[in-house]
PDB file of C-alpha atoms in Angstrom:
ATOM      1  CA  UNK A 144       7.390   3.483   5.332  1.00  0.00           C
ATOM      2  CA  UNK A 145       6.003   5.150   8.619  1.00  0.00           C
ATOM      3  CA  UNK A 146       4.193   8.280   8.775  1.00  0.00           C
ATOM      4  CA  UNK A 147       6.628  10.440   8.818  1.00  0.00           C
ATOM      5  CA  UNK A 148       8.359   9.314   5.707  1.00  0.00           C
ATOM      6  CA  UNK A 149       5.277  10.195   3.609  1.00  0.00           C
ATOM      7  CA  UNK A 150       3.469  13.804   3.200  1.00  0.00           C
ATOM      8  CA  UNK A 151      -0.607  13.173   4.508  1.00  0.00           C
ATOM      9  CA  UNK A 152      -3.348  14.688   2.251  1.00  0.00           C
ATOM     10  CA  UNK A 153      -5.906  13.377   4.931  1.00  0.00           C
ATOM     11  CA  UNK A 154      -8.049  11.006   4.340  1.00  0.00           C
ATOM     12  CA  UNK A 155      -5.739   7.846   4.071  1.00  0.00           C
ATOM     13  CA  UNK A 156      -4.168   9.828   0.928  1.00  0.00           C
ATOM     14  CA  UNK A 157      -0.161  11.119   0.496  1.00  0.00           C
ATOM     15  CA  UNK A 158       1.183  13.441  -1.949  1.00  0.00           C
ATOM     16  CA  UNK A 159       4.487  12.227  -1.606  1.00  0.00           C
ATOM     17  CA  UNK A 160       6.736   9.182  -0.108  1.00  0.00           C
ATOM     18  CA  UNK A 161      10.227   9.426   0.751  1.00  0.00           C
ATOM     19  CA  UNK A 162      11.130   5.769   1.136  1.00  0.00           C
ATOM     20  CA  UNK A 163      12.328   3.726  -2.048  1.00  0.00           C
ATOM     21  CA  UNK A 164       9.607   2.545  -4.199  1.00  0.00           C
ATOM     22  CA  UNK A 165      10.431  -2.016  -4.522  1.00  0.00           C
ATOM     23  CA  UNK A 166       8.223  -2.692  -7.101  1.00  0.00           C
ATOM     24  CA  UNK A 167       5.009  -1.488  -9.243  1.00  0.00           C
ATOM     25  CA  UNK A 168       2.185  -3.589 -10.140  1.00  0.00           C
ATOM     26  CA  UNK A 169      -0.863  -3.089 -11.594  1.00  0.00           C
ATOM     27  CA  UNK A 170      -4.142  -5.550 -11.022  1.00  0.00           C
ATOM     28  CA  UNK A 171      -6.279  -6.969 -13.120  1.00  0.00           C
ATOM     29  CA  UNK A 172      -9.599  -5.982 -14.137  1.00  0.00           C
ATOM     30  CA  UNK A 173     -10.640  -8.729 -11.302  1.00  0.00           C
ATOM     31  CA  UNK A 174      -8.657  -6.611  -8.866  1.00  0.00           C
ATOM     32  CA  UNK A 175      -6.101  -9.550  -8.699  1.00  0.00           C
ATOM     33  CA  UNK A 176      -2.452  -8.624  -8.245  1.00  0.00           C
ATOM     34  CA  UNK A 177       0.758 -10.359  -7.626  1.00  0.00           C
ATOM     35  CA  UNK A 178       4.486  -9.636  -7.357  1.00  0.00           C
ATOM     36  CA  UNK A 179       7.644 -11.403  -6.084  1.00  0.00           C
ATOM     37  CA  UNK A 180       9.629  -9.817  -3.590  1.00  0.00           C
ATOM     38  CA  UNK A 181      12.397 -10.458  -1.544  1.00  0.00           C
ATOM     39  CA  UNK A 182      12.075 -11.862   2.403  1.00  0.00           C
ATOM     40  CA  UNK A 183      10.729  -8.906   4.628  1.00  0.00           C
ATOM     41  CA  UNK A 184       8.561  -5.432   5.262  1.00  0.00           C
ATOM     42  CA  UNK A 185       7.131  -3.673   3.140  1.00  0.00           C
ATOM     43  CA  UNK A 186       4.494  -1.050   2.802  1.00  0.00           C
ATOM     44  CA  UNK A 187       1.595  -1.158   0.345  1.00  0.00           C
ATOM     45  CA  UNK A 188       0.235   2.165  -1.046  1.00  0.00           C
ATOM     46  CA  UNK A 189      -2.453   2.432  -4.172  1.00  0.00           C
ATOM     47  CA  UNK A 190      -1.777   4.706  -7.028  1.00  0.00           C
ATOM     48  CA  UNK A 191      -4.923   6.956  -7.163  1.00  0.00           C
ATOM     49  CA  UNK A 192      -4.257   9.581  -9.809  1.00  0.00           C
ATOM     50  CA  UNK A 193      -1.364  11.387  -8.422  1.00  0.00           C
ATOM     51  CA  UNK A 194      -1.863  10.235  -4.738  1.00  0.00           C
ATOM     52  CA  UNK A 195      -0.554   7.494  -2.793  1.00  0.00           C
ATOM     53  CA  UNK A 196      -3.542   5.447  -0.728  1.00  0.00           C
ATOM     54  CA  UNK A 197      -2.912   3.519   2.679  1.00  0.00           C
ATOM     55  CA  UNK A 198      -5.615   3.218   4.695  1.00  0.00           C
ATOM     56  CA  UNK A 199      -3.955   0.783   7.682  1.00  0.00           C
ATOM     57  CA  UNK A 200      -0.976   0.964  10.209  1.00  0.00           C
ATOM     58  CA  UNK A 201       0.102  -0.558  12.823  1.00  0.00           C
ATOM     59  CA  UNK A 202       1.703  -0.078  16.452  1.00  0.00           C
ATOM     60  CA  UNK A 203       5.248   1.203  15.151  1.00  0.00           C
ATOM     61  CA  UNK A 204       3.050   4.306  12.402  1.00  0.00           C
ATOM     62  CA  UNK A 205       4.403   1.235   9.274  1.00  0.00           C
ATOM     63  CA  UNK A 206       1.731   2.162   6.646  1.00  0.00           C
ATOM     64  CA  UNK A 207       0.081  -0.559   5.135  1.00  0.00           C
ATOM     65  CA  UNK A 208       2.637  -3.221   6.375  1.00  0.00           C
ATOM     66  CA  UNK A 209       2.874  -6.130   4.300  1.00  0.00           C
ATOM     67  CA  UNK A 210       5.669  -9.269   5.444  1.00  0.00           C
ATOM     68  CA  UNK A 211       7.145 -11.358   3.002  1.00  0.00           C
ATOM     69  CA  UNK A 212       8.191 -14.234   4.273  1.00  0.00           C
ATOM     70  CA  UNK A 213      10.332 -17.124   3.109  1.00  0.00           C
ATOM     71  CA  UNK A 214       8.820 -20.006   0.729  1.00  0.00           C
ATOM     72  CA  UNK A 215       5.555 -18.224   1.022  1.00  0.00           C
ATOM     73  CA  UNK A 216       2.494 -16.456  -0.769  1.00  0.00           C
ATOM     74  CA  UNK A 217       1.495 -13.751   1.167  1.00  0.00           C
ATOM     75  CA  UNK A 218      -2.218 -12.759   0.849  1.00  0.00           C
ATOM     76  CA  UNK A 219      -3.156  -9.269   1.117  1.00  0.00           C
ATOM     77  CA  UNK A 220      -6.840  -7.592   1.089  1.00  0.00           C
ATOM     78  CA  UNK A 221      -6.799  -3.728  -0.343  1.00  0.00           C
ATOM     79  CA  UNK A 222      -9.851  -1.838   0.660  1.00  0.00           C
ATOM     80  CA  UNK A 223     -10.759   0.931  -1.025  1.00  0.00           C
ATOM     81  CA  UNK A 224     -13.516   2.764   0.490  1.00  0.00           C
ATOM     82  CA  UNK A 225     -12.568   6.482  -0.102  1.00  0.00           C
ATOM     83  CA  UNK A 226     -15.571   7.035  -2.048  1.00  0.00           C
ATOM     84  CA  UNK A 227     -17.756   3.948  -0.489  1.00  0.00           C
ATOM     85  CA  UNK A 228     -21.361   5.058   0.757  1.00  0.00           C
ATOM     86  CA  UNK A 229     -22.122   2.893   3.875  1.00  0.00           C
TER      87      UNK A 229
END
């Protein structure tokens, strides 16, 4: 999903997301999640209410790029610092 297949609120937030969602997961109450997808790219978005939440990109505008890669566990850390005081 790049940029301009999602609708920006601002803030790392989108109301909507044309691409095909893969999967849905929810995390644990230690923040823990895991899923099993096939080999290759994905992007990761949060659930907030009725927003999507990607905070990172890279060089081609892929939100939240995650690869999934063959015989593999692919770690992943979500921050969430929308409402974070710093």
């Amino acid at each position: 999903t790049t940029a301009a297949d999602a609708v920006s609120q601002g803030g790392g937030f989108y109301s909507a997301v044309s691409t095909p969602r893969v999967a849905t997961v929810r995390s644990g109450a230690d923040g823990r999640f895991e899923v099993a997808l096939p080999v290759g790219r994905y992007s990761l978005f949060v659930r907030e209410r009725d927003m999507f939440y990607a905070t990172l990109g890279d060089i081609d505008g892929t939100l939240f790029p995650v690869e999934v890669v063959a015989d593999s566990v692919t770690d992943v850390a979500v921050d969430i610092t929308y409402e974070a005081s710093f």
